[in-house]
PDB file of C-alpha atoms and ligand atoms in Angstrom:
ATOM      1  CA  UNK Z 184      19.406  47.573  38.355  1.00  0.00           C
ATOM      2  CA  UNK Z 185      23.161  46.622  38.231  1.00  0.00           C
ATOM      3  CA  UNK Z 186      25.858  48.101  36.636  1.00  0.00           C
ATOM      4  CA  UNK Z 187      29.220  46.861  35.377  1.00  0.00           C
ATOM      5  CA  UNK Z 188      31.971  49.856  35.615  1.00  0.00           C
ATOM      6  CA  UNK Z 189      35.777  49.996  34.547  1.00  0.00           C
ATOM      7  CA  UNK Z 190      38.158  51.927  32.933  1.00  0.00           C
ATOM      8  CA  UNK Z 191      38.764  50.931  29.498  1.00  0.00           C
ATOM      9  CA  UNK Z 192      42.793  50.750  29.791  1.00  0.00           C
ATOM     10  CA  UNK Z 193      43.534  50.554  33.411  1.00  0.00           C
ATOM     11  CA  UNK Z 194      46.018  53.769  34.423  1.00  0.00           C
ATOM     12  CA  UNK Z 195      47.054  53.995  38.034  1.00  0.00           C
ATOM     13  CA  UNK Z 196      47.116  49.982  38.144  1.00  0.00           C
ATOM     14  CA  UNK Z 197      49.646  49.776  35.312  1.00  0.00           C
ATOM     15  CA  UNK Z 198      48.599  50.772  31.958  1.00  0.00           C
ATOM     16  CA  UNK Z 199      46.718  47.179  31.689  1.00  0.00           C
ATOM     17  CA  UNK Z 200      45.579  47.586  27.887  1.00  0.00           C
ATOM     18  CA  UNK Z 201      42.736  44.602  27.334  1.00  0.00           C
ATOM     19  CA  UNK Z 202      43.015  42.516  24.308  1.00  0.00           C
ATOM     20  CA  UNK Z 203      40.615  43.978  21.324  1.00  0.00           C
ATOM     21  CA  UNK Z 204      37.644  41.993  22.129  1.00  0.00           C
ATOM     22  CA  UNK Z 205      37.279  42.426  26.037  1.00  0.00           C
ATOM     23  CA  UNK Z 206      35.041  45.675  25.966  1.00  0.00           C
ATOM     24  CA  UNK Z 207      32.606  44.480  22.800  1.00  0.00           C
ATOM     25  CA  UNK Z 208      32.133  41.162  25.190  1.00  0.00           C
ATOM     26  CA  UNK Z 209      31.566  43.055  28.264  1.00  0.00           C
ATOM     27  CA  UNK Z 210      28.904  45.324  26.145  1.00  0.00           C
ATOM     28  CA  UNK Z 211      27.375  42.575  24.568  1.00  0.00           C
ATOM     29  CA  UNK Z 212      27.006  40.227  28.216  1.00  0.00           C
ATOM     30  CA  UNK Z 213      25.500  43.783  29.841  1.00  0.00           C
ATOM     31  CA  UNK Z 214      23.169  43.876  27.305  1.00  0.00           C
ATOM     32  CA  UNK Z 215      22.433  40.121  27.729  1.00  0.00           C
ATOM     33  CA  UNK Z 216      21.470  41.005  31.238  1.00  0.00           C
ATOM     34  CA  UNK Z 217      20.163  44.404  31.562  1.00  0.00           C
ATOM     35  CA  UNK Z 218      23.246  45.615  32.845  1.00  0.00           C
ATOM     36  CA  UNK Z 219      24.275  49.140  32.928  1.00  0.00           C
ATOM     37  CA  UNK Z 220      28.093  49.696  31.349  1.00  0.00           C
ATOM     38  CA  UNK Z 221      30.096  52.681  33.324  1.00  0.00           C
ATOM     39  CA  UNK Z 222      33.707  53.317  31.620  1.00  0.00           C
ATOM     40  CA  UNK Z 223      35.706  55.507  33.862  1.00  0.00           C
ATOM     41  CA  UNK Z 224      36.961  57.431  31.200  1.00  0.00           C
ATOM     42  CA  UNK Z 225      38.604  59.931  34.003  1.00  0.00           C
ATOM     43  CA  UNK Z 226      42.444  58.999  32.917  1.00  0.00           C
ATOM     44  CA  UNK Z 227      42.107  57.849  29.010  1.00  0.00           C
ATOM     45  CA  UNK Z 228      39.142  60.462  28.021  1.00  0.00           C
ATOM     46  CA  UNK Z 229      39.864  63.332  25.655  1.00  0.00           C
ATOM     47  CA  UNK Z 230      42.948  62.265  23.631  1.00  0.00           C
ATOM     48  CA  UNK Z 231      44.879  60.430  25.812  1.00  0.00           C
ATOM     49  CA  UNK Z 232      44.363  56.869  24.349  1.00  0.00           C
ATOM     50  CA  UNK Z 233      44.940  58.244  20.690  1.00  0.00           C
ATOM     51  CA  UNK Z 234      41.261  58.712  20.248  1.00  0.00           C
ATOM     52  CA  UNK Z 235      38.705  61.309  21.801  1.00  0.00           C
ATOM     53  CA  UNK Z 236      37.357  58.549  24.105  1.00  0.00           C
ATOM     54  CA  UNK Z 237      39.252  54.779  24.876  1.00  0.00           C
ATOM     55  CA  UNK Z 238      35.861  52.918  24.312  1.00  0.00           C
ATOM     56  CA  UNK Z 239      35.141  54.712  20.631  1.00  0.00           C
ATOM     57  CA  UNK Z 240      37.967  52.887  19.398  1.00  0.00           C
ATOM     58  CA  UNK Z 241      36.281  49.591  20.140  1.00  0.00           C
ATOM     59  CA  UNK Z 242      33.049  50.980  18.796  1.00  0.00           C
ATOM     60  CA  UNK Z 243      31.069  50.203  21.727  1.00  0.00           C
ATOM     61  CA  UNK Z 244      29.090  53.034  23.888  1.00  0.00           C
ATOM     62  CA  UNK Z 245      29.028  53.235  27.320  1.00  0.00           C
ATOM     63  CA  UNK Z 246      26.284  54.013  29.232  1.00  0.00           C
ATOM     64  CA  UNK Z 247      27.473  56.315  31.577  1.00  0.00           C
ATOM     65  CA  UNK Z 248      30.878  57.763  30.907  1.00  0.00           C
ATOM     66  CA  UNK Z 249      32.646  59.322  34.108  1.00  0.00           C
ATOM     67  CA  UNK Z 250      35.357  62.441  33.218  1.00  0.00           C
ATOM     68  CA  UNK Z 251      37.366  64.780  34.202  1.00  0.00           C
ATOM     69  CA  UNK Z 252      41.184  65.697  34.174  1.00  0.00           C
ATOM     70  CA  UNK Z 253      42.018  66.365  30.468  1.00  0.00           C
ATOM     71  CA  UNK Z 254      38.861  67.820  30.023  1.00  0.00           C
ATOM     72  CA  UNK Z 255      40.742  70.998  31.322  1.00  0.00           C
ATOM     73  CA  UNK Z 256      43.964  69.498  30.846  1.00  0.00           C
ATOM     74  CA  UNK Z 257      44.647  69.594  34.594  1.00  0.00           C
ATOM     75  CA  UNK Z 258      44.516  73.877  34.720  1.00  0.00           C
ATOM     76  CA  UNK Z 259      41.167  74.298  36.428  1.00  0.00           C
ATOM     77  CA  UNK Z 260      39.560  71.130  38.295  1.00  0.00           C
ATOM     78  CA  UNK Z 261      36.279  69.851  36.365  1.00  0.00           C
ATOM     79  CA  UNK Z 262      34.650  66.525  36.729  1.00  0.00           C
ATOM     80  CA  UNK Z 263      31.353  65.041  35.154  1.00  0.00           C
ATOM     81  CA  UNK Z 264      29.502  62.240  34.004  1.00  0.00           C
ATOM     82  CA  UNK Z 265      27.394  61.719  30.435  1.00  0.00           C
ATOM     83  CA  UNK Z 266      24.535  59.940  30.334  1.00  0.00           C
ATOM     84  CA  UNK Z 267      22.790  57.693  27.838  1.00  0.00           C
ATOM     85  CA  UNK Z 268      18.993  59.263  26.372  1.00  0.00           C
ATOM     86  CA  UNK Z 269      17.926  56.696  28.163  1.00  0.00           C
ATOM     87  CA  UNK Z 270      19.284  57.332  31.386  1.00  0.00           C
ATOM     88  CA  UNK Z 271      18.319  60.760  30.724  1.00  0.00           C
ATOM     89  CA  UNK Z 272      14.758  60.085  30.127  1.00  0.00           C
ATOM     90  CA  UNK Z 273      14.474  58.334  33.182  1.00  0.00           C
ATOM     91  CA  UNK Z 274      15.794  60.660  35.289  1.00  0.00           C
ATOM     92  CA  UNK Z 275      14.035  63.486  33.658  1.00  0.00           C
ATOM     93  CA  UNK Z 276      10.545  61.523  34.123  1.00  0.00           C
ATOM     94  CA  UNK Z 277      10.777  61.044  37.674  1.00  0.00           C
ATOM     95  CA  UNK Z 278       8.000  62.243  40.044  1.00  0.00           C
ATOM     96  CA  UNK Z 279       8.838  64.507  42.731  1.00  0.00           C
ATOM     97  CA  UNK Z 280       8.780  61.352  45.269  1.00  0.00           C
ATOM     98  CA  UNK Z 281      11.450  59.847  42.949  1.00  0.00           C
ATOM     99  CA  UNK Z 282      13.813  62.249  42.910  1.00  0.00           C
ATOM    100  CA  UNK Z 283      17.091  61.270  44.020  1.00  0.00           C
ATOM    101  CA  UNK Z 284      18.577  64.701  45.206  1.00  0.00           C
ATOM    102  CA  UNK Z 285      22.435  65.231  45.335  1.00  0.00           C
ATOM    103  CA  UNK Z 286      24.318  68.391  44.630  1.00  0.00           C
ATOM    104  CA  UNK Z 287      27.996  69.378  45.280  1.00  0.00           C
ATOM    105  CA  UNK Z 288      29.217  72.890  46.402  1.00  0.00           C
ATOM    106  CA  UNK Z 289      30.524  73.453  43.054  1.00  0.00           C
ATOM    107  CA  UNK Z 290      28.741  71.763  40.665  1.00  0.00           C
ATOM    108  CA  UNK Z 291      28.871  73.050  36.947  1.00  0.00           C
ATOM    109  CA  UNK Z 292      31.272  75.160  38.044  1.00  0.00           C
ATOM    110  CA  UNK Z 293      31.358  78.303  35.296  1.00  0.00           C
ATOM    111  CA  UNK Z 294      34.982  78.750  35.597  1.00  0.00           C
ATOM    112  CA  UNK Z 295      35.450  75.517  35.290  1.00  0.00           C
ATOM    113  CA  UNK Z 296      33.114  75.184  31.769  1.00  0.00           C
ATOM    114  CA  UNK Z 297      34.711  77.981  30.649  1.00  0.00           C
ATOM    115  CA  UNK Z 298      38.232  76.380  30.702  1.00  0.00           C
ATOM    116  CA  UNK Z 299      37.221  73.011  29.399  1.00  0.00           C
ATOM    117  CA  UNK Z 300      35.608  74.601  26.138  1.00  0.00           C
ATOM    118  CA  UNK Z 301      38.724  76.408  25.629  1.00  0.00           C
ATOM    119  CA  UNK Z 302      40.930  73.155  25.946  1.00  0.00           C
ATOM    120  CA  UNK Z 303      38.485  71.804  24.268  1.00  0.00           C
ATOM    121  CA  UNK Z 304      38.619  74.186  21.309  1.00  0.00           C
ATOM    122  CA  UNK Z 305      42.844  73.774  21.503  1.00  0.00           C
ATOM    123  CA  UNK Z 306      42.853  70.068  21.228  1.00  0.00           C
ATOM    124  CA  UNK Z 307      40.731  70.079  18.392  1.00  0.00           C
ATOM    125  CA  UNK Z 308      42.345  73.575  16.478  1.00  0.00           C
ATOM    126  CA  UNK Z 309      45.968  71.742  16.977  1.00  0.00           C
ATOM    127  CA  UNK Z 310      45.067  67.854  16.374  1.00  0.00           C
ATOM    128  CA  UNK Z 311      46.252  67.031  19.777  1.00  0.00           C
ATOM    129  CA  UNK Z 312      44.176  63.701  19.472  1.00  0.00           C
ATOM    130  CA  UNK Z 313      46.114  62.661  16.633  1.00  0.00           C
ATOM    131  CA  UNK Z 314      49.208  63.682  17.624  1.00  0.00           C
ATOM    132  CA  UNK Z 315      48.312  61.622  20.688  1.00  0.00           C
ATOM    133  CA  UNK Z 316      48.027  58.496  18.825  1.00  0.00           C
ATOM    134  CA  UNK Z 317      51.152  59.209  16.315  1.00  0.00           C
ATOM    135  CA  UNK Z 318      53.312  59.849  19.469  1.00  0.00           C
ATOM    136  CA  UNK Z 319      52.245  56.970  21.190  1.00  0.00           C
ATOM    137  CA  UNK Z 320      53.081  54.445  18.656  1.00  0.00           C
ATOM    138  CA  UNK Z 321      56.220  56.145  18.532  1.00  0.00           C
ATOM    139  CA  UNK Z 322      56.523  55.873  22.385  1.00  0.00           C
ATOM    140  CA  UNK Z 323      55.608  52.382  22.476  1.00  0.00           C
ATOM    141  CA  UNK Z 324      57.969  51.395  19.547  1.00  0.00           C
ATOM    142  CA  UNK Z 325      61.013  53.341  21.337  1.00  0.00           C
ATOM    143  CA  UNK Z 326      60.233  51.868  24.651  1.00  0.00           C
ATOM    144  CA  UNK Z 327      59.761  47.808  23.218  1.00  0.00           C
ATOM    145  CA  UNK Z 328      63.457  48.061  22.318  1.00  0.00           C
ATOM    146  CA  UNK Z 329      64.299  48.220  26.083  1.00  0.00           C
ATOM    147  CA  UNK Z 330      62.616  44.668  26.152  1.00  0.00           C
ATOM    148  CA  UNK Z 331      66.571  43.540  25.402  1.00  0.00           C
ATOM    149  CA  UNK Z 332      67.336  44.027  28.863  1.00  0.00           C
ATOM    150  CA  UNK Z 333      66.659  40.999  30.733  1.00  0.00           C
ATOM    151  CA  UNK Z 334      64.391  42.215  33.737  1.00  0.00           C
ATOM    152  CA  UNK Z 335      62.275  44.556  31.764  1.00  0.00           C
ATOM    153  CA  UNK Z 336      58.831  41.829  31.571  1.00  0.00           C
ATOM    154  CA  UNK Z 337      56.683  43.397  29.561  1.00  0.00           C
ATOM    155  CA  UNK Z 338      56.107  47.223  27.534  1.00  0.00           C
ATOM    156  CA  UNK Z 339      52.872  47.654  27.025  1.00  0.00           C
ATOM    157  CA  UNK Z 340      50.510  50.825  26.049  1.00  0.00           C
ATOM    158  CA  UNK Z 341      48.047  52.619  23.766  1.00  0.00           C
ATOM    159  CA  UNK Z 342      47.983  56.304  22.786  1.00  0.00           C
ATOM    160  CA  UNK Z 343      50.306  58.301  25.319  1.00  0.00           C
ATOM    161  CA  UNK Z 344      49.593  55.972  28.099  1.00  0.00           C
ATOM    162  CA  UNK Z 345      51.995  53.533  28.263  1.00  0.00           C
ATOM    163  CA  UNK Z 346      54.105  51.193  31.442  1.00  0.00           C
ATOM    164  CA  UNK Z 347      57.463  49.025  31.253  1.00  0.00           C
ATOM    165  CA  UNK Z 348      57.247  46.429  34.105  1.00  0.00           C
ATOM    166  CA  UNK Z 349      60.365  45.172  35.629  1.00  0.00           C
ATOM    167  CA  UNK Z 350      60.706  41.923  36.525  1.00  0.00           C
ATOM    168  CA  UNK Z 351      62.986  38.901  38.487  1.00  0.00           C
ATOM    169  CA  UNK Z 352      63.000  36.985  35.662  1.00  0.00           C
ATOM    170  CA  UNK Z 353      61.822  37.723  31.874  1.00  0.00           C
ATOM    171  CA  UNK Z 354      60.626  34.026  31.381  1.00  0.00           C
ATOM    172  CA  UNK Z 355      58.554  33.305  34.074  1.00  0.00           C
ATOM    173  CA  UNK Z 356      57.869  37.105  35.080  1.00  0.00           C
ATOM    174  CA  UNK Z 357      58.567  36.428  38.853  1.00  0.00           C
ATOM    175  CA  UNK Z 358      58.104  39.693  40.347  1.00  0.00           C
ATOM    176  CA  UNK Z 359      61.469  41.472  42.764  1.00  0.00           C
ATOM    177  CA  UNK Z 360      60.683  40.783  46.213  1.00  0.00           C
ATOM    178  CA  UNK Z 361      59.064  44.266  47.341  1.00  0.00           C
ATOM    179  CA  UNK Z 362      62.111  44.725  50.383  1.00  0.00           C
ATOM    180  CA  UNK Z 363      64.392  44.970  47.272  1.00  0.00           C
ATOM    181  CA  UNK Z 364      62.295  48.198  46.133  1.00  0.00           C
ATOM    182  CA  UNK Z 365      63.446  47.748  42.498  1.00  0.00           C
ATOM    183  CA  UNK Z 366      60.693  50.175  41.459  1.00  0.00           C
ATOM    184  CA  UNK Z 367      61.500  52.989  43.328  1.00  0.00           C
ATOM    185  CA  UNK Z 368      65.037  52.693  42.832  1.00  0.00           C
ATOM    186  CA  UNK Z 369      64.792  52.878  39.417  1.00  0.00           C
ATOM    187  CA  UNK Z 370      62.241  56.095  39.683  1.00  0.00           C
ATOM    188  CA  UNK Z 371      64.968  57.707  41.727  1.00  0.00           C
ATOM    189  CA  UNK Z 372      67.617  56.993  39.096  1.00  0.00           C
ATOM    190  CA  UNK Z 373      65.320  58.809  36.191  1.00  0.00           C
ATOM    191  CA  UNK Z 374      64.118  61.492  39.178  1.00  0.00           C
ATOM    192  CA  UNK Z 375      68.542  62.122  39.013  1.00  0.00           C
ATOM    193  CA  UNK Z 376      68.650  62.064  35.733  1.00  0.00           C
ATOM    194  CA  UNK Z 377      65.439  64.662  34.650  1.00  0.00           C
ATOM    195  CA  UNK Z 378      62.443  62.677  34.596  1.00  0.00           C
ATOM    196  CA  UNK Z 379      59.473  61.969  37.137  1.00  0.00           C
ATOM    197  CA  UNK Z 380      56.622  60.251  36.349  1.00  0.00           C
ATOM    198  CA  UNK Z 381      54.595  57.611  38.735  1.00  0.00           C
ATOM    199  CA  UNK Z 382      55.180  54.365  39.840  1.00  0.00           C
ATOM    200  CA  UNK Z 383      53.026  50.618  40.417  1.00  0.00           C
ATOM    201  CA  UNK Z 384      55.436  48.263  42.009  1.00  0.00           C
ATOM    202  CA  UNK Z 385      57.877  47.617  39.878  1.00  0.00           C
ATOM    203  CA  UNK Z 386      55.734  49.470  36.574  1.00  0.00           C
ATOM    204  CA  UNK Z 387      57.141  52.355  35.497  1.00  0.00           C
ATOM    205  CA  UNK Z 388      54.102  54.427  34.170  1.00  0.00           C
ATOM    206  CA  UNK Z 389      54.366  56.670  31.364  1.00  0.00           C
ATOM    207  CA  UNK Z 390      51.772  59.249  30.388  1.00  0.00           C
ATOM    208  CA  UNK Z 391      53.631  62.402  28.439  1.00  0.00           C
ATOM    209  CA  UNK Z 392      51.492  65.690  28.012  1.00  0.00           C
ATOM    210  CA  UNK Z 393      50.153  65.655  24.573  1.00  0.00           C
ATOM    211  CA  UNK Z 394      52.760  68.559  23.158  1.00  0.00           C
ATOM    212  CA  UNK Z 395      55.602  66.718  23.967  1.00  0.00           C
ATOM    213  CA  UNK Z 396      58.299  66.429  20.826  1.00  0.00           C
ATOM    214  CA  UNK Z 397      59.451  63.083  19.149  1.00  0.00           C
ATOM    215  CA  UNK Z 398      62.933  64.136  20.883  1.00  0.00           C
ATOM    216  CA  UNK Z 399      61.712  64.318  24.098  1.00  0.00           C
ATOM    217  CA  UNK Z 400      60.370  61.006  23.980  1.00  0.00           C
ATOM    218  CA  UNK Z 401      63.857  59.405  22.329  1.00  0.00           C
ATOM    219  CA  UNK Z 402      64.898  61.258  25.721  1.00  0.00           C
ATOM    220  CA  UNK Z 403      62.741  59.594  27.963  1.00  0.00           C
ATOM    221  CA  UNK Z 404      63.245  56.424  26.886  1.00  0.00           C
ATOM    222  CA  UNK Z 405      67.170  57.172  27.235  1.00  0.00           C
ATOM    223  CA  UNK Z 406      66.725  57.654  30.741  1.00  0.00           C
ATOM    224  CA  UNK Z 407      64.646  55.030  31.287  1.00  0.00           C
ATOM    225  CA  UNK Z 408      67.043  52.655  29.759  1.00  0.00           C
ATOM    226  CA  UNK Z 409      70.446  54.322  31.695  1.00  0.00           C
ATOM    227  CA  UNK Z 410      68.247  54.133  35.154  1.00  0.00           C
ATOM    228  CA  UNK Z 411      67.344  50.805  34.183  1.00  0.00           C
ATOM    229  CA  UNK Z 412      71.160  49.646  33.793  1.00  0.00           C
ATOM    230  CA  UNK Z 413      72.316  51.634  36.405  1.00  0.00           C
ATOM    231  CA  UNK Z 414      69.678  49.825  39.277  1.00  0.00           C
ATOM    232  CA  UNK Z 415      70.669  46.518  37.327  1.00  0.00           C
ATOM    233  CA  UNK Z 416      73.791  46.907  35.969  1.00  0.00           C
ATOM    234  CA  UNK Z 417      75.009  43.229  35.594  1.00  0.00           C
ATOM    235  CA  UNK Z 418      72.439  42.194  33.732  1.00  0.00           C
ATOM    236  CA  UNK Z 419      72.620  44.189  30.141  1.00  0.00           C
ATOM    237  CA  UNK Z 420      74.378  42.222  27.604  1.00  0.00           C
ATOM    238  CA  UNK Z 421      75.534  40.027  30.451  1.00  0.00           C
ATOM    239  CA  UNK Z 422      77.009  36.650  29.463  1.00  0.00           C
TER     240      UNK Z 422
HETATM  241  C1  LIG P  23      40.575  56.306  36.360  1.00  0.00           C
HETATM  242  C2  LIG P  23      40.274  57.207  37.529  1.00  0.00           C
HETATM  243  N1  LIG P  23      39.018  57.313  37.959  1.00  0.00           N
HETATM  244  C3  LIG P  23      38.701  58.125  38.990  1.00  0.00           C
HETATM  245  C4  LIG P  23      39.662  58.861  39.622  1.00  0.00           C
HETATM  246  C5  LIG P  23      39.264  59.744  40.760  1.00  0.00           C
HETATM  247  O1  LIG P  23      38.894  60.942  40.259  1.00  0.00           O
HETATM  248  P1  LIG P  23      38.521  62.138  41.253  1.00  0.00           P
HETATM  249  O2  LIG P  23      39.798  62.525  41.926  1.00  0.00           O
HETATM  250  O3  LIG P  23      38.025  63.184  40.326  1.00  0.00           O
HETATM  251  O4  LIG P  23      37.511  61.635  42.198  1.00  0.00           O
HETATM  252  C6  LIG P  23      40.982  58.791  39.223  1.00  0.00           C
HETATM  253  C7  LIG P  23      42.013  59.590  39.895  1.00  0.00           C
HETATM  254  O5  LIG P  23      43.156  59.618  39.561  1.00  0.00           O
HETATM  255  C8  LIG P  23      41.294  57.942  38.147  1.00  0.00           C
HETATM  256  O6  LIG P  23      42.563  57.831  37.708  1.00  0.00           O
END
């Protein structure tokens, strides 16, 4: 049996958001071909897209869903994986011979349970899902008016997950050659000026704790702007 797998908004490789019909496709061409569909829900699970998980919102079910990180919320590690009925059935059915043994030192973890059904219970008691999704539009809104500045290539995210890319030039989106380490030195600039986040390149990532205020996140954006025209100051406004 083969499986397809993917997160549904790619994080760490620079908040690539797919366009509305990618994931129904992929679910509808696995189930063409018998083909399992893993979403890697480990970064955009539990809130952060805006909705509890990123594949929900484009009413398609995986059929194995991997998680962990804001299950806790990052205070206690927990990973784990869900499993379709079907999936379930199968492995519950399996003969002794069958049985494909694996355990880990500290599998279901009770400390860890523990603290993810108390996050749990918080995100739900304070609407942190929705607040995820409110603050994101604002976050994306605030950041898309740093698109003036004529290296910024694209500003892209959903929920509080979001990336401005920097690039040569805004037309042809020519990347900075990597020796000129635009990236970093633009990370460094918000690092001096109160912010740290992570870096792809030249993508500035973005991905804000769900309590974070509508001011903090006018702030952020300042930053990112003045780092932005301090790395490449001749450019803003420039003739
Ligand atoms: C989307 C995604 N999947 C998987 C992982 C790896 O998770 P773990 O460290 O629990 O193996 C990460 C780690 O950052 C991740 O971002």
């Amino acid at each position: 049996m083969a499986a397809f797998i993917g997160e549904p908004v790619q994080g760490a490789g620079g908040v690539i958001v797919p366009q509305d019909d990618y994931w129904p496709r992929i679910r509808q061409i696995c189930d063409r071909h018998n083909v399992l569909l893993i979403a890697d829900e480990v970064i955009t699970g539990f809130g952060r897209t805006g909705d509890w998980f990123a594949l929900s919102r484009y009413g398609i079910k995986p059929d194995i869903v991997s998680f962990a990180k804001a299950i806790t919320s990052g205070y206690f590690p927990l990973g784990g994986i869900g499993v379709s009925d079907q999936i379930a059935e199968a492995i519950d059915a399996a003969t002794d011979q069958r049985t494909w043994m694996h355990a880990y030192t500290y599998s279901a973890h009770p400390t860890g349970c523990a603290v993810a059904l108390a996050n749990l219970d918080i995100i739900k008691r304070e609407g942190l899902v929705q607040r995820a999704a409110e603050l994101g539009q604002l976050l994306l809104s605030r950041l898309k008016t740093l698109a003036a500045h004529p290296n910024v290539g694209d500003v892209r995210g959903l929920g509080l997950m979001a990336a401005v890319e920097l690039v040569a030039d805004q037309k042809t989106k020519a990347e900075f050659p990597p020796e000129s380490k635009i990236g970093p030195r633009i990370h460094a600039a918000t690092q001096e000026r109160g912010m740290f986040t992570r870096l792809r390149g030249d993508v500035y990532n973005l991905a804000p704790p769900f309590i974070t205020t509508p001011a903090q996140i006018e702030r952020m954006v300042q930053i990112l702007g003045d780092s932005t025209d301090a790395v490449l100051p001749a450019m803003r406004g420039a003739p």
